[in-house]
Amino acid sequence: MAFTVSDAAAACGGISYGPEAEAARAWRCDSREVREGDGFAAIRGAKTDGHLYIKQAAEQGACVVLAEREGLEGAGIRPADFPGVSFIVTERRTEEALALAASEYLRRVAPKTIAITGSVGKTTTRELTAAALAQRYKVHSAVRSFNTIIGCALTVLSMAEETEALVLELGTNHFGEIAEMVKYFPPETVIITEVAPAHLEGFGSVCGVLRAKLEICGSAKLKKIIFNCDNALLREAMSHNYDNVIKIGVGREAGAGILIEECRVALSDGGPSTSVRCREAGREITLSAPLFGEQHAYNMCFALAAAESCGVSAQETARGFDAMAQLGGRGLCRRTARGVWVIDEAYNANPASMRAAIRNARAAAESLGLRKCAALGGMRELGGSAPEWHREILEAAAGFDSVLLLGDEWKECGAPLADNFTLCSSLDELVSRALEESAKGGLILVKGSNSYGLKKAVAALTEE
């Protein structure tokens, strides 16, 4: 066994009980998701305590449990009561113990490590980067948006010992979060996709967002920074800092290391396609991926630069992109039996991503001569500037034939609603009205903060 329960216990200063077993495996923090052979990390959350669900996790097949001694005592659980389960018992908080164990495992496997952060485009860039690297390496990345310290630890512990390249996604809503992640999981290559209004309740301003994102550059192993050089804040920060590492700017403006010269977006019976022609060191490169939206030109070029930093050629990157599948909740385009296009952007929203989604949907509908509708949820965590940003989005969507709105943010922003806007009182009402719009044909964009549950609207529109 390459990395055992005993090894993990030593890494986090804990004690192991029960049979020796491999610690590197799929781990869960939600007992309902546990499958046979998984590890279960008993985490104390704001609403409940994972220690209360250890028995359920064991019954569902967990064979390794990470828990706090105090939590076990409070739940009345003894490792001896589960003879077939290996326990790692720690005096630390489970989150810290999990990160320490994962950090030690990462040190032992020692893959090429790339980490991605930014206000938008993190997950898409992660998937593009993994697809490119997979043309040459055994790659591991998160199966979903595991972009917290717990999520990164779960991702690292689930990678195979033979992993040669690891791609991590780092999100944040408060200062110090990314700094802590790169302390445990230091990348050699980092990507900063964008700095835009997001999580302003925690950061106060876009300058605060910049400060938080730049924490990724504190990695002890940092060798290369890939960044959006069309963003003035990022461009300024890079021009005066980090002179000891390689910096590659991606953008449409002169001076970019990878210059985006042209981007084309198409929507056909085969689904969406975004193609980009870019120039790097005097050579022209053309890439295409099953994505929807001009913003993905940046994401594709970020991934190109990251793959090249690991020795993957542009030709190999292009093959990796061609083999990708669409990403659910992030511009996934589906055509219903009635011929209506549904653009699924239901995963999340901030002003930058909302503007891009509206712009892309409008362009696609108009190019195909289609009626256009949008079902929009409010944007959360924007602090005191929320009304201003919501008013801006209402203006951006003014040209749609119909716009369905969900959330108090739209009502509280103080803007009068034109006749083509409808403020829905509940998700069920929005779903009902969206189905009515679907009967009229055309294209329907669905986007909003994840907490509004707009995936239910996508399901209702596409289940036929």
XYZ file of C-alpha atoms in Angstrom:
464
model
C 0.000 0.000 0.000
C 1.545 3.289 -1.142
C -0.320 5.628 1.214
C -1.988 3.940 4.142
C -4.308 4.952 6.929
C -1.288 4.930 9.229
C 0.519 7.295 6.868
C -2.471 9.626 6.763
C -2.766 9.549 10.554
C 0.906 10.423 10.922
C 0.520 13.292 8.425
C -2.272 14.911 10.419
C -1.008 14.047 13.890
C -3.787 11.540 14.503
C -4.028 7.918 15.605
C -5.244 5.053 13.430
C -7.529 2.280 14.649
C -8.706 -0.888 12.998
C -7.353 -2.666 9.910
C -4.646 -1.110 7.786
C -6.019 0.150 4.501
C -5.203 2.499 1.657
C -6.014 6.115 2.468
C -5.897 7.248 -1.160
C -9.419 6.614 -2.433
C -12.671 8.447 -3.136
C -13.662 10.421 -0.035
C -17.029 11.943 0.861
C -18.189 14.515 3.360
C -21.880 13.720 2.834
C -22.887 10.290 4.141
C -25.677 10.142 1.555
C -23.077 10.080 -1.227
C -20.942 7.298 0.265
C -20.420 4.225 -1.896
C -18.746 0.881 -1.208
C -15.038 1.378 -0.481
C -15.174 5.154 0.048
C -13.624 7.169 2.822
C -15.845 9.389 4.967
C -14.657 12.646 6.561
C -16.867 13.593 9.505
C -16.980 17.383 9.314
C -18.783 19.667 11.724
C -20.775 22.138 9.667
C -22.958 25.120 10.433
C -26.158 23.065 10.281
C -25.138 19.572 11.348
C -22.253 17.416 12.543
C -20.828 14.705 10.293
C -19.937 12.610 13.354
C -23.650 11.874 13.760
C -23.642 10.126 10.376
C -20.650 7.814 10.756
C -22.887 4.792 11.316
C -24.862 5.595 8.170
C -21.636 6.043 6.171
C -20.322 2.688 7.406
C -23.587 0.972 6.510
C -23.322 2.374 2.999
C -19.828 0.949 2.555
C -17.317 3.444 3.948
C -14.206 1.541 4.927
C -12.131 4.491 6.236
C -13.374 7.252 8.547
C -11.586 10.478 9.494
C -13.001 12.035 12.652
C -12.266 14.301 15.599
C -11.842 12.620 18.969
C -14.151 15.148 20.593
C -16.741 14.598 17.870
C -16.674 10.837 18.357
C -17.134 11.206 22.082
C -20.022 13.616 21.583
C -21.739 11.209 19.182
C -21.107 8.232 21.468
C -19.071 6.386 18.819
C -16.120 4.067 19.423
C -13.927 2.773 16.565
C -14.140 -0.687 18.166
C -17.862 -0.725 17.325
C -16.935 -0.893 13.616
C -14.433 -3.775 13.346
C -14.212 -3.683 9.553
C -13.658 0.063 9.318
C -10.328 1.877 9.615
C -10.473 5.046 11.714
C -8.166 8.061 11.731
C -8.854 9.958 14.934
C -7.416 13.433 15.344
C -7.365 16.217 17.890
C -7.505 18.730 15.022
C -10.543 19.927 13.122
C -11.405 17.345 10.492
C -10.973 19.880 7.660
C -7.385 20.584 8.701
C -6.581 16.902 9.192
C -8.014 16.092 5.760
C -5.896 18.817 4.132
C -2.733 17.667 5.915
C -3.256 14.064 4.818
C -3.950 15.132 1.239
C -0.912 17.431 1.237
C 1.366 14.565 2.253
C -0.110 12.321 -0.431
C 0.406 15.057 -3.039
C 4.047 15.374 -1.938
C 4.561 11.636 -2.443
C 2.880 11.365 -5.840
C 4.460 14.660 -7.013
C 2.472 15.267 -10.232
C 2.778 18.403 -12.331
C 0.242 20.651 -10.594
C -1.802 23.412 -12.216
C -4.250 25.548 -10.236
C -6.924 27.844 -11.651
C -8.758 30.743 -10.056
C -10.772 33.726 -11.277
C -14.187 35.339 -11.074
C -15.469 33.414 -14.104
C -14.397 30.486 -16.257
C -12.604 28.387 -13.625
C -14.390 25.108 -14.241
C -14.397 25.402 -18.026
C -10.685 26.226 -18.031
C -10.039 23.295 -15.701
C -11.850 20.904 -18.034
C -10.071 22.296 -21.107
C -6.689 22.037 -19.401
C -7.323 18.449 -18.292
C -8.462 17.509 -21.804
C -5.281 18.928 -23.318
C -2.951 17.324 -20.770
C -4.664 13.958 -21.197
C -3.175 13.729 -24.683
C 0.209 13.054 -23.093
C -0.217 12.415 -19.361
C -2.268 10.467 -16.845
C -4.376 13.384 -15.584
C -6.499 13.856 -12.500
C -8.865 16.739 -11.749
C -12.000 17.392 -9.734
C -15.185 15.655 -10.870
C -17.178 18.798 -10.059
C -16.534 22.267 -8.641
C -14.455 21.084 -5.682
C -12.831 24.495 -5.296
C -12.602 24.863 -1.494
C -9.863 23.513 0.745
C -12.066 20.514 1.533
C -12.849 20.031 -2.153
C -9.187 20.201 -3.120
C -8.273 17.701 -0.401
C -10.968 15.300 -1.636
C -9.680 15.700 -5.193
C -6.063 15.045 -4.232
C -6.827 11.973 -2.105
C -8.854 10.430 -4.912
C -6.060 10.587 -7.498
C -4.267 7.420 -8.547
C -0.681 6.897 -7.452
C 0.306 6.922 -11.144
C -1.089 10.422 -11.722
C 1.325 12.583 -13.713
C -0.642 15.849 -13.908
C -3.109 17.332 -11.429
C -5.505 20.192 -12.225
C -7.086 22.035 -9.285
C -9.743 24.734 -9.178
C -9.534 27.333 -6.391
C -12.532 29.443 -5.444
C -12.938 31.903 -2.605
C -15.381 34.200 -0.845
C -13.038 35.533 1.847
C -9.441 36.653 2.187
C -6.867 34.008 3.063
C -8.807 31.089 1.590
C -6.720 30.688 -1.565
C -3.525 31.332 0.386
C -4.382 28.398 2.634
C -5.122 26.157 -0.344
C -1.803 26.845 -2.073
C -0.004 26.254 1.234
C -1.310 22.687 1.289
C -1.442 22.119 -2.477
C 1.269 24.288 -4.107
C 0.998 24.509 -7.918
C 3.865 25.143 -10.329
C 1.577 26.770 -12.900
C -1.325 29.065 -12.020
C -4.076 30.584 -14.144
C -6.065 33.706 -13.223
C -8.986 33.860 -15.638
C -10.591 37.171 -14.656
C -11.107 39.674 -11.856
C -14.723 40.885 -11.796
C -17.501 41.733 -9.302
C -18.189 38.509 -7.365
C -18.525 37.739 -3.627
C -18.352 41.467 -2.913
C -19.900 40.887 0.514
C -16.563 39.386 1.524
C -14.179 41.466 -0.584
C -15.798 44.899 -0.568
C -14.686 45.901 -4.068
C -13.170 44.583 -7.281
C -9.761 45.592 -5.915
C -10.500 43.277 -3.003
C -11.319 40.500 -5.480
C -7.936 41.103 -7.149
C -6.135 40.860 -3.823
C -7.870 37.568 -3.043
C -7.144 36.033 -6.449
C -3.476 37.023 -6.320
C -3.062 34.823 -3.248
C -2.642 31.967 -5.727
C 0.735 33.454 -6.661
C 1.981 32.716 -3.145
C 2.655 29.083 -4.062
C 6.081 27.961 -2.842
C 6.577 26.058 -6.132
C 5.363 28.758 -8.506
C 7.089 28.810 -11.906
C 4.507 30.262 -14.310
C 1.529 32.654 -14.152
C -1.016 32.672 -16.979
C -3.435 35.584 -16.753
C -6.054 37.666 -18.545
C -4.034 40.660 -19.727
C -7.139 42.442 -21.066
C -8.113 43.012 -17.440
C -6.498 46.316 -16.463
C -6.187 45.402 -12.772
C -4.474 42.091 -13.530
C -2.243 43.629 -16.190
C -1.091 46.332 -13.763
C -0.454 43.837 -10.971
C 1.612 41.597 -13.237
C 3.666 44.478 -14.603
C 5.034 45.329 -11.163
C 5.248 41.938 -9.449
C 6.368 38.326 -9.781
C 9.465 39.051 -11.854
C 11.072 35.795 -10.738
C 8.545 33.637 -12.637
C 7.363 33.322 -16.246
C 4.260 35.424 -16.988
C 2.038 34.809 -20.004
C -0.784 37.210 -20.771
C -3.781 36.064 -22.797
C -5.981 38.613 -24.530
C -7.085 40.573 -27.567
C -4.861 43.598 -26.989
C -1.364 44.085 -28.377
C 1.337 42.769 -26.086
C -0.462 39.563 -25.119
C 1.756 36.492 -25.074
C -1.139 34.612 -26.658
C -3.053 37.056 -28.830
C -6.700 36.220 -29.591
C -7.228 37.324 -33.194
C -10.632 35.874 -34.030
C -13.417 33.924 -32.331
C -16.448 32.312 -33.954
C -19.427 30.791 -32.133
C -21.860 28.464 -33.904
C -25.025 26.650 -32.856
C -26.233 23.764 -35.013
C -27.970 20.407 -34.740
C -24.649 18.994 -33.570
C -24.613 21.432 -30.633
C -22.462 24.492 -29.917
C -18.960 25.153 -31.166
C -16.518 27.902 -30.320
C -13.440 28.316 -32.511
C -10.549 30.637 -31.823
C -7.621 31.731 -33.939
C -4.731 32.985 -31.849
C -1.100 33.900 -32.323
C 1.821 32.945 -30.105
C 5.472 33.787 -30.786
C 4.686 34.501 -34.442
C 2.812 31.268 -35.149
C -0.904 30.970 -35.806
C -2.897 28.411 -33.793
C -6.525 27.402 -34.374
C -8.552 25.645 -31.677
C -12.173 24.515 -31.427
C -14.262 23.092 -28.576
C -17.935 22.162 -27.983
C -18.542 25.327 -25.952
C -20.968 28.226 -26.292
C -19.732 31.785 -26.103
C -16.931 34.141 -27.108
C -15.638 34.247 -23.535
C -14.376 30.706 -24.031
C -11.724 32.005 -26.417
C -9.864 33.127 -23.282
C -10.438 29.822 -21.490
C -9.153 27.844 -24.466
C -6.012 29.977 -24.685
C -5.413 29.719 -20.918
C -5.546 25.938 -21.261
C -3.258 26.049 -24.310
C -0.631 27.972 -22.336
C -0.925 25.646 -19.335
C -0.605 22.546 -21.499
C 2.430 23.978 -23.272
C 4.057 24.603 -19.883
C 3.908 20.825 -19.407
C 5.306 20.033 -22.841
C 2.009 19.384 -24.636
C 1.973 20.676 -28.223
C -0.716 22.905 -29.727
C -1.709 20.028 -32.009
C -2.197 17.732 -29.024
C -4.196 20.436 -27.237
C -6.457 20.803 -30.294
C -7.120 17.048 -30.306
C -7.963 17.150 -26.605
C -10.460 19.970 -27.107
C -12.105 18.175 -30.031
C -12.767 15.132 -27.825
C -14.464 17.107 -25.035
C -18.126 16.866 -24.117
C -20.354 19.849 -23.296
C -20.295 21.016 -19.678
C -23.611 20.903 -17.807
C -24.805 24.185 -16.298
C -22.139 26.233 -18.097
C -23.520 26.955 -21.529
C -24.764 23.440 -22.221
C -26.987 23.764 -25.293
C -29.838 21.342 -25.889
C -32.524 21.264 -28.550
C -35.907 19.965 -27.396
C -38.288 17.783 -29.363
C -40.180 20.972 -30.261
C -37.002 22.433 -31.738
C -36.486 24.971 -28.948
C -32.906 25.698 -27.953
C -32.289 25.697 -24.174
C -29.060 27.315 -23.001
C -28.242 25.870 -19.574
C -26.251 28.400 -17.542
C -28.021 27.452 -14.316
C -24.947 26.648 -12.244
C -24.110 30.138 -11.036
C -24.011 33.835 -11.879
C -22.191 37.093 -11.304
C -22.388 40.302 -13.367
C -19.582 39.311 -15.759
C -20.900 35.824 -16.501
C -24.498 37.076 -16.703
C -23.590 39.728 -19.264
C -21.654 37.184 -21.328
C -24.529 34.675 -21.264
C -27.057 37.309 -22.344
C -24.769 38.538 -25.122
C -24.135 35.004 -26.413
C -27.804 34.004 -26.294
C -28.862 37.155 -28.122
C -26.232 36.683 -30.843
C -27.147 33.018 -31.365
C -30.877 33.696 -31.514
C -30.513 36.584 -33.915
C -28.126 34.687 -36.201
C -30.665 31.840 -36.440
C -33.698 34.127 -36.654
C -35.167 32.787 -33.407
C -37.411 34.298 -30.756
C -35.373 34.844 -27.580
C -36.382 34.363 -23.952
C -34.402 34.444 -20.695
C -35.179 32.976 -17.266
C -32.881 34.773 -14.829
C -32.323 34.234 -11.126
C -30.807 36.899 -8.903
C -27.072 37.231 -8.335
C -26.041 36.585 -4.738
C -23.184 37.908 -2.567
C -22.813 41.291 -4.280
C -23.166 43.309 -1.086
C -24.282 46.931 -1.173
C -23.638 47.237 -4.919
C -26.200 44.529 -5.774
C -28.930 46.962 -6.937
C -26.564 48.638 -9.398
C -25.457 45.337 -10.933
C -29.008 44.019 -11.238
C -30.153 47.205 -12.958
C -27.309 46.778 -15.431
C -28.384 43.212 -16.228
C -31.990 44.333 -16.773
C -30.714 46.838 -19.331
C -28.623 44.149 -21.034
C -31.645 41.860 -21.384
C -34.003 44.574 -22.621
C -33.940 43.335 -26.220
C -35.304 39.874 -25.394
C -38.868 39.003 -26.359
C -39.551 37.774 -22.835
C -37.561 37.820 -19.592
C -38.649 35.863 -16.522
C -37.100 36.990 -13.238
C -36.776 35.176 -9.912
C -35.458 36.710 -6.692
C -35.912 39.738 -4.471
C -32.771 41.297 -6.001
C -34.710 42.299 -9.116
C -37.505 43.865 -7.098
C -35.129 45.685 -4.767
C -32.895 47.151 -7.473
C -35.458 49.910 -8.046
C -35.706 49.652 -11.836
C -39.147 49.746 -13.484
C -39.895 46.582 -15.455
C -40.932 46.850 -19.095
C -43.827 44.791 -20.461
C -41.507 42.008 -21.651
C -40.265 41.381 -18.064
C -42.143 39.201 -15.579
C -41.172 38.973 -11.896
C -42.044 35.479 -10.678
C -42.978 34.877 -7.046
C -41.590 31.338 -6.901
C -39.466 28.822 -8.782
C -42.591 26.858 -9.667
C -44.129 29.939 -11.278
C -40.953 30.579 -13.265
C -40.910 26.958 -14.467
C -44.563 27.167 -15.500
C -44.044 30.402 -17.403
C -40.846 29.072 -19.010
C -42.816 26.097 -20.360
C -45.364 28.532 -21.791
C -42.539 30.417 -23.499
C -41.122 27.157 -24.820
C -44.404 26.475 -26.591
C -43.805 29.666 -28.607
C -40.482 28.321 -29.953
C -37.090 29.974 -30.229
C -34.263 30.028 -27.700
C -34.402 30.153 -23.899
C -31.464 31.135 -21.692
C -31.566 29.923 -18.064
C -29.092 31.533 -15.663
C -28.844 32.631 -12.033
C -27.103 31.974 -8.743
C -27.081 28.275 -7.935
C -29.130 28.773 -4.766
C -32.189 29.626 -6.879
C -32.334 26.053 -8.178
C -32.847 26.993 -11.818
C -31.656 23.557 -12.904
C -35.275 22.570 -12.211
C -36.330 24.893 -15.026
C -33.714 23.369 -17.338
C -34.968 19.873 -16.490
C -38.584 20.825 -17.139
C -37.723 22.439 -20.462
C -35.560 19.591 -21.719
C -37.153 16.441 -20.256
C -39.470 16.103 -23.240
